[in-house]
Coordinates of C-alpha atoms in Angstrom, one line a residue:
X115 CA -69.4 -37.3 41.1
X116 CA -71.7 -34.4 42.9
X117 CA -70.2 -33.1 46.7
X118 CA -74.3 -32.2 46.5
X119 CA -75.0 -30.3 50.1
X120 CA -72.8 -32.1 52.6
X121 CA -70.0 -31.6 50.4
X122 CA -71.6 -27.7 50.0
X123 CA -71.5 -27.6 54.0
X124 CA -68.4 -28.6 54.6
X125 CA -66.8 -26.6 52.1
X126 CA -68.1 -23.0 52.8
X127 CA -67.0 -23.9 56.8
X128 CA -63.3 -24.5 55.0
X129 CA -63.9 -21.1 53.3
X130 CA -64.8 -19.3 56.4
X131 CA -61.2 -20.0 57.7
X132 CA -59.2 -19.9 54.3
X133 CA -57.5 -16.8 53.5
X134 CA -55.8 -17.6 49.9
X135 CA -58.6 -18.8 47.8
X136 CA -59.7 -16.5 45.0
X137 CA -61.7 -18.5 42.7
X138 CA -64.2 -21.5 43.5
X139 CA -66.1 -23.8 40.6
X140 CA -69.2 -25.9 42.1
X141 CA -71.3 -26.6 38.6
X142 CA -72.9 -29.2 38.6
X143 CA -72.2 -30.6 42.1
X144 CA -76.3 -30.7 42.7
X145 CA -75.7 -28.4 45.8
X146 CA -79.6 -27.4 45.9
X147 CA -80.8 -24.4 47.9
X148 CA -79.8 -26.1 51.1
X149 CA -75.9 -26.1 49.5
X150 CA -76.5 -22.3 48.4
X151 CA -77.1 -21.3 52.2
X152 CA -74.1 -22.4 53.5
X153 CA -72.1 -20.7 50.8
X154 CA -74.2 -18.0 51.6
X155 CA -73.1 -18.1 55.3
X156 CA -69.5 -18.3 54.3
X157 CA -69.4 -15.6 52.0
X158 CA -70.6 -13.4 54.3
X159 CA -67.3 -13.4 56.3
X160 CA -65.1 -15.0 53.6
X161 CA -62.6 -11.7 52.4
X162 CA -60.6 -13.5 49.6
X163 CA -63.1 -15.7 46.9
X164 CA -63.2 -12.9 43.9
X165 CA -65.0 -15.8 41.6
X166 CA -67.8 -17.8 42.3
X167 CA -69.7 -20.3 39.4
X168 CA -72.6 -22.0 40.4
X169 CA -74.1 -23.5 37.4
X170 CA -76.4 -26.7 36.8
X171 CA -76.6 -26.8 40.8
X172 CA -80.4 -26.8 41.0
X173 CA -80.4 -23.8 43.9
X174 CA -83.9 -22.2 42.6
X175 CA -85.2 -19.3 44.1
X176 CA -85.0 -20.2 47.8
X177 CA -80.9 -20.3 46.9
X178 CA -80.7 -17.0 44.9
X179 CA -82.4 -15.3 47.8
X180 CA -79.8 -16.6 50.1
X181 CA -77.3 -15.8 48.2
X182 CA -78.6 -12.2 47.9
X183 CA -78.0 -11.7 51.4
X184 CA -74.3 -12.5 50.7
X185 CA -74.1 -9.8 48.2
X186 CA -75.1 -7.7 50.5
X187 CA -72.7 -8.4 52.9
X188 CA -69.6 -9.5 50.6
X189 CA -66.9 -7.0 49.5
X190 CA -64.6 -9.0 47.4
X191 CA -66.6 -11.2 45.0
X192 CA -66.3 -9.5 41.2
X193 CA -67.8 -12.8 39.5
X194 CA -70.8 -14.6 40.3
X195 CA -72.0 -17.1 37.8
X196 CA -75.5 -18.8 38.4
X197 CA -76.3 -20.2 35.0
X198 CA -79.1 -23.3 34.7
X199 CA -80.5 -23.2 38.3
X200 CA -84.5 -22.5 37.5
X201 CA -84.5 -19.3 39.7
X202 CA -87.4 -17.2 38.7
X203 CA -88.9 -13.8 39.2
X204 CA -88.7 -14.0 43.2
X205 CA -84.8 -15.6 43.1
X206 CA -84.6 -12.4 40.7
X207 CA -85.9 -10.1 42.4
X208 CA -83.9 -10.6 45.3
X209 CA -80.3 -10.5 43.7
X210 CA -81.5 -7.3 42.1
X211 CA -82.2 -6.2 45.4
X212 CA -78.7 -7.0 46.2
X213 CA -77.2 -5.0 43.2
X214 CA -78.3 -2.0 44.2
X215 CA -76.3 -1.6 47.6
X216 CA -73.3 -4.1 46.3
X217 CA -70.6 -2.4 44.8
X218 CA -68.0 -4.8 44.2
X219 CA -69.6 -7.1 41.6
X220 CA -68.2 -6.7 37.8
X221 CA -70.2 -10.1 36.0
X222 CA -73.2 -11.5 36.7
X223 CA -74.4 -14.4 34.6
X224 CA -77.7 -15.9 34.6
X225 CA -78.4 -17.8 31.1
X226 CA -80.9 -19.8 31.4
X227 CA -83.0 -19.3 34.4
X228 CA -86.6 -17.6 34.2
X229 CA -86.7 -14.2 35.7
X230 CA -89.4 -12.9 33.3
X231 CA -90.7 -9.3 32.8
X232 CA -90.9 -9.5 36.6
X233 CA -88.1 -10.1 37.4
X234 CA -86.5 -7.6 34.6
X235 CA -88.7 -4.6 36.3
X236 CA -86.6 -5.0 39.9
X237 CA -83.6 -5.1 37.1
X238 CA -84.3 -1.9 35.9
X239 CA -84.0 -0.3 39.5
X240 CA -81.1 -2.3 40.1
X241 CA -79.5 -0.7 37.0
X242 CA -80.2 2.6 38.0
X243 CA -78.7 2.8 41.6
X244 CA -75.7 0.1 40.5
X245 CA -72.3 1.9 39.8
X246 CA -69.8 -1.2 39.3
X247 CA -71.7 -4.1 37.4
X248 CA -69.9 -4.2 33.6
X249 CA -71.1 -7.5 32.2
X250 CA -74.6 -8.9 32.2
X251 CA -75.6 -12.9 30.7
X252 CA -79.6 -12.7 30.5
X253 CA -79.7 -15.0 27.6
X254 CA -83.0 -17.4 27.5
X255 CA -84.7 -15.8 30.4
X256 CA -88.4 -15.8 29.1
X257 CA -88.4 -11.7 28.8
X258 CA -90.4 -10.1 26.7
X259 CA -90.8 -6.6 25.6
X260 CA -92.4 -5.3 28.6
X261 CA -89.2 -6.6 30.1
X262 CA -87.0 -5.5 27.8
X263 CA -88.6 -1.4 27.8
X264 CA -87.5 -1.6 31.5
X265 CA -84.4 -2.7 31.4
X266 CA -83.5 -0.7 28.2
X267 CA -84.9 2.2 30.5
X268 CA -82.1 1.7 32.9
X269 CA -79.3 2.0 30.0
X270 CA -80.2 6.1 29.4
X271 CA -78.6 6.7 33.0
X272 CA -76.7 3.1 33.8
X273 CA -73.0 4.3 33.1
X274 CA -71.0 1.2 33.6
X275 CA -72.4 -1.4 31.8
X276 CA -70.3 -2.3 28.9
X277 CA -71.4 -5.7 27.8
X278 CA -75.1 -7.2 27.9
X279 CA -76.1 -10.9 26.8
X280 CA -79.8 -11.3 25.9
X281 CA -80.3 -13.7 23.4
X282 CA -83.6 -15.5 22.9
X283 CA -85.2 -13.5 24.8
X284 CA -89.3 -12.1 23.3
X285 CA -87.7 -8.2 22.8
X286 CA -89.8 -7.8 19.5
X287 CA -90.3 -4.4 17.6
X288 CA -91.6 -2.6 20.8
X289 CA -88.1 -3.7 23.0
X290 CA -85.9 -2.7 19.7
X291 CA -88.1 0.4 19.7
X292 CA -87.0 1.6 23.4
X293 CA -83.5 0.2 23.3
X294 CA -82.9 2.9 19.9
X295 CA -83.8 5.5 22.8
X296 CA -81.3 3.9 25.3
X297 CA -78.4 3.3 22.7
X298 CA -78.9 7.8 21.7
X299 CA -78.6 8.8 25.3
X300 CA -76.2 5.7 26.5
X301 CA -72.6 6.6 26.4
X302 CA -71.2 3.1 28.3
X303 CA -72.6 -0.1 26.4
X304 CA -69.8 -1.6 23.9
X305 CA -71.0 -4.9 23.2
X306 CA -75.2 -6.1 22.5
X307 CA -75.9 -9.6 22.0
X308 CA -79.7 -9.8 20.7
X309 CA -79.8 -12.9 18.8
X310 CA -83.3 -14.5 18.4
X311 CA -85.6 -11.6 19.6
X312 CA -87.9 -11.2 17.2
X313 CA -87.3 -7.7 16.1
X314 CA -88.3 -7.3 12.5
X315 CA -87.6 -5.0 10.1
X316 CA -89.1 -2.1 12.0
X317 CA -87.0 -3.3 15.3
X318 CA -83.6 -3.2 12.7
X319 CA -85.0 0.0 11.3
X320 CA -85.3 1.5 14.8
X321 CA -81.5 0.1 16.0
X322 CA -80.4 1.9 12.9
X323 CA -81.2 5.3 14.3
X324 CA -79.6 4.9 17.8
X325 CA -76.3 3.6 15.4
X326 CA -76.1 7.0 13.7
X327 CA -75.6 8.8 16.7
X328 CA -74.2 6.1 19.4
X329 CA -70.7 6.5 19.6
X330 CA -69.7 3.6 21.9
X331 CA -71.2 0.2 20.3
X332 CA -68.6 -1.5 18.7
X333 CA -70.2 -5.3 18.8
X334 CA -73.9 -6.1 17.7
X335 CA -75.2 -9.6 17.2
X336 CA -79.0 -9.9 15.3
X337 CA -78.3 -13.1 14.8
X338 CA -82.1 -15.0 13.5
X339 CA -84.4 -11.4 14.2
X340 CA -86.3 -11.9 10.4
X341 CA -85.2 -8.0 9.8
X342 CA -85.5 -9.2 6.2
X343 CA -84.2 -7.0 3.0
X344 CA -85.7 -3.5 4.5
X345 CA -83.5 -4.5 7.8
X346 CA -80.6 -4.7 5.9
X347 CA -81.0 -1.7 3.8
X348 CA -81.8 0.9 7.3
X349 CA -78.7 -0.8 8.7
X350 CA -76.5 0.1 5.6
X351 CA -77.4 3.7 6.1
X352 CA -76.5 3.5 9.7
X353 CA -73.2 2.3 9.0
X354 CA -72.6 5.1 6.3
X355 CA -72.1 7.3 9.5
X356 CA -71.6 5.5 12.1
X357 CA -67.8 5.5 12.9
X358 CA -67.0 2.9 16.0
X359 CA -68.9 -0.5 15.3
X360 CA -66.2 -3.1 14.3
X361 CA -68.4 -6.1 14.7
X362 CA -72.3 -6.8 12.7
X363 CA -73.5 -10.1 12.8
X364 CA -76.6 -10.1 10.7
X365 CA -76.4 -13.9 10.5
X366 CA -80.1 -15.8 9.0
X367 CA -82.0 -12.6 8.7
X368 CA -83.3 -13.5 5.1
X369 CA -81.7 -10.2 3.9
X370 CA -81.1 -11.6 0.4
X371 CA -79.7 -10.1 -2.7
X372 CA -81.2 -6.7 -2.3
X373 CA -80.0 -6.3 1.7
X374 CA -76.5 -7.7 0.4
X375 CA -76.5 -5.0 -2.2
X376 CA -77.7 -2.1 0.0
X377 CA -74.3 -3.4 2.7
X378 CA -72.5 -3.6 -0.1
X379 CA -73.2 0.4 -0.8
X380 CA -72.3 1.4 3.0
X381 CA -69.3 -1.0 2.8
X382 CA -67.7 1.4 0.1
X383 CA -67.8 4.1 2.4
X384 CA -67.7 2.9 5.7
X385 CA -64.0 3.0 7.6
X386 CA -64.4 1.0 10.9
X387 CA -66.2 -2.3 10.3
X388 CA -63.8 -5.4 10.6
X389 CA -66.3 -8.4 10.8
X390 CA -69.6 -8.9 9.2
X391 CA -71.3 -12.1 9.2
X392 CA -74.2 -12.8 6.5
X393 CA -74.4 -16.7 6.7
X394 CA -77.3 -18.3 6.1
X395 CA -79.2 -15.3 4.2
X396 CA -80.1 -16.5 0.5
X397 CA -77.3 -14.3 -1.0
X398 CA -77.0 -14.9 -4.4
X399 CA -75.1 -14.2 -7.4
X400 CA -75.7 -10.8 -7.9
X401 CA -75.4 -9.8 -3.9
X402 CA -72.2 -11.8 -4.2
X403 CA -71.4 -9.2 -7.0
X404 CA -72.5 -6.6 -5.3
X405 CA -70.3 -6.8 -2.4

């Protein structure tokens, strides 16, 4: 059953008056935007809710932009999840907006919505004036490089953001590019989720860089990028130095027998790695061999 935004209504004037409750769950209770306002209007006075999900509710922009004005307002909410709920560049833009004078908010996730390059340009600004956000989910969130280069632009001063989400996403070779830059100058980020971007060999080749110097990364997914054999071979040299990534998921990247063979090298020297994942990468006998 849905409360949808009756039930929405009545709850946030309950939370106006309660003084225990710490964490709320209203997914997919089709609250709309109408729903999302009177949350809004009770977080605004509400001093106890540290956790907030809001996913599959169907709020859109007109509901992120409310809520925005909460976050503005609010100064014990750490966790705001807003997953599935078709808010675009505007609804973005807004609770961007919001990040840049809120200073209690830890996680924000947003999978699946549509904030765009648009949307990730306000991001960028956010990211640079934000001091407390530590965990960002932008997976499927239609950004593409342009997108990306601003938000990666962010990372060379952000210094709290540890964890950032943006699978299947359009990064490409020219987002892989700019996030090398970031990852050199970025002493914060520990975990990079990049699955499905289209980054190429050149993309994997420019990553590798960043890895030789970066001294904070300790999980990266490439999950599906096509960085092919000459991926796999810049990445083995990276990891010949690099002295604090644990985890490398390199998962369907058509790396083959000679990327296998060129990780298998690294792997004799390298000291840190614990996981690797090649699944799904035409390994043969002789990469088998080889590692």
């Amino acid at each position: 059953n849905s409360i949808g935004e009756n039930g929405a209504r009545a709850l946030s004037e309950a939370l106006k008056a309660n003084s225990t409750l710490t964490t709320l769950n209203l997914s997919s209770n089709s609250i709309g935007e109408n729903g999302a306002q009177a949350l809004s209007e009770a977080l605004t006075t509400n001093s106890t809710l540290t956790t907030l999900s809001v996913q599959y509710d169907s709020i859109g922009d007109n509901g992120a932009q409310v809520l925005s004005e909460a976050l503005k307002a609010n100064s014990t909410l750490i966790t705001l999840n807003l997953n599935f709920n078709s808010i675009g560049p505007n609804g973005a833009r807004a609770l961007f907006e919001a990040l840049k004078t809120n200073s209690n908010l830890t996680t924000l996730d947003l999978q699946n919505n549509r904030i765009g390059d648009n949307g990730a340009q306000v991001l960028s600004e956010a990211l640079k004036a934000n001091s407390t956000l530590t965990t960002l989910n932008l997976n499927f969130n239609w950004i593409g490089s342009n997108g990306a280069q601003a938000i990666f632009e962010a990372l060379k001063t952000n210094s709290t953001l540890t964890t950032l989400h943006l699978n299947s996403n359009l990064i490409e070779e020219n987002g892989a590019q700019e996030l090398s830059e970031a990852l050199k100058a970025n002493s914060t980020l520990t975990t990079l989720y990049l699955m499905s971007n289209s980054i190429g060999s050149n993309g994997a080749q420019a990553l590798s860089e960043a890895l030789k110097t970066n001294s904070t990364i300790t999980t990266l997914d490439l999950y599906q990028n096509s960085i092919g054999p000459n991926g796999a071979w810049a990445l083995s040299e990276a990891l010949k130095t690099n002295s604090t990534l644990t985890t490398l998921s390199l998962r369907d990247n058509s790396i083959d027998d000679n990327g296998a063979r060129a990780l298998s090298e690294a792997l004799k020297t390298n000291s840190t790695l614990t996981t690797l994942n090649l699944s799904s990468n035409s390994i043969g006998d002789n990469g088998a061999q080889a590692l």
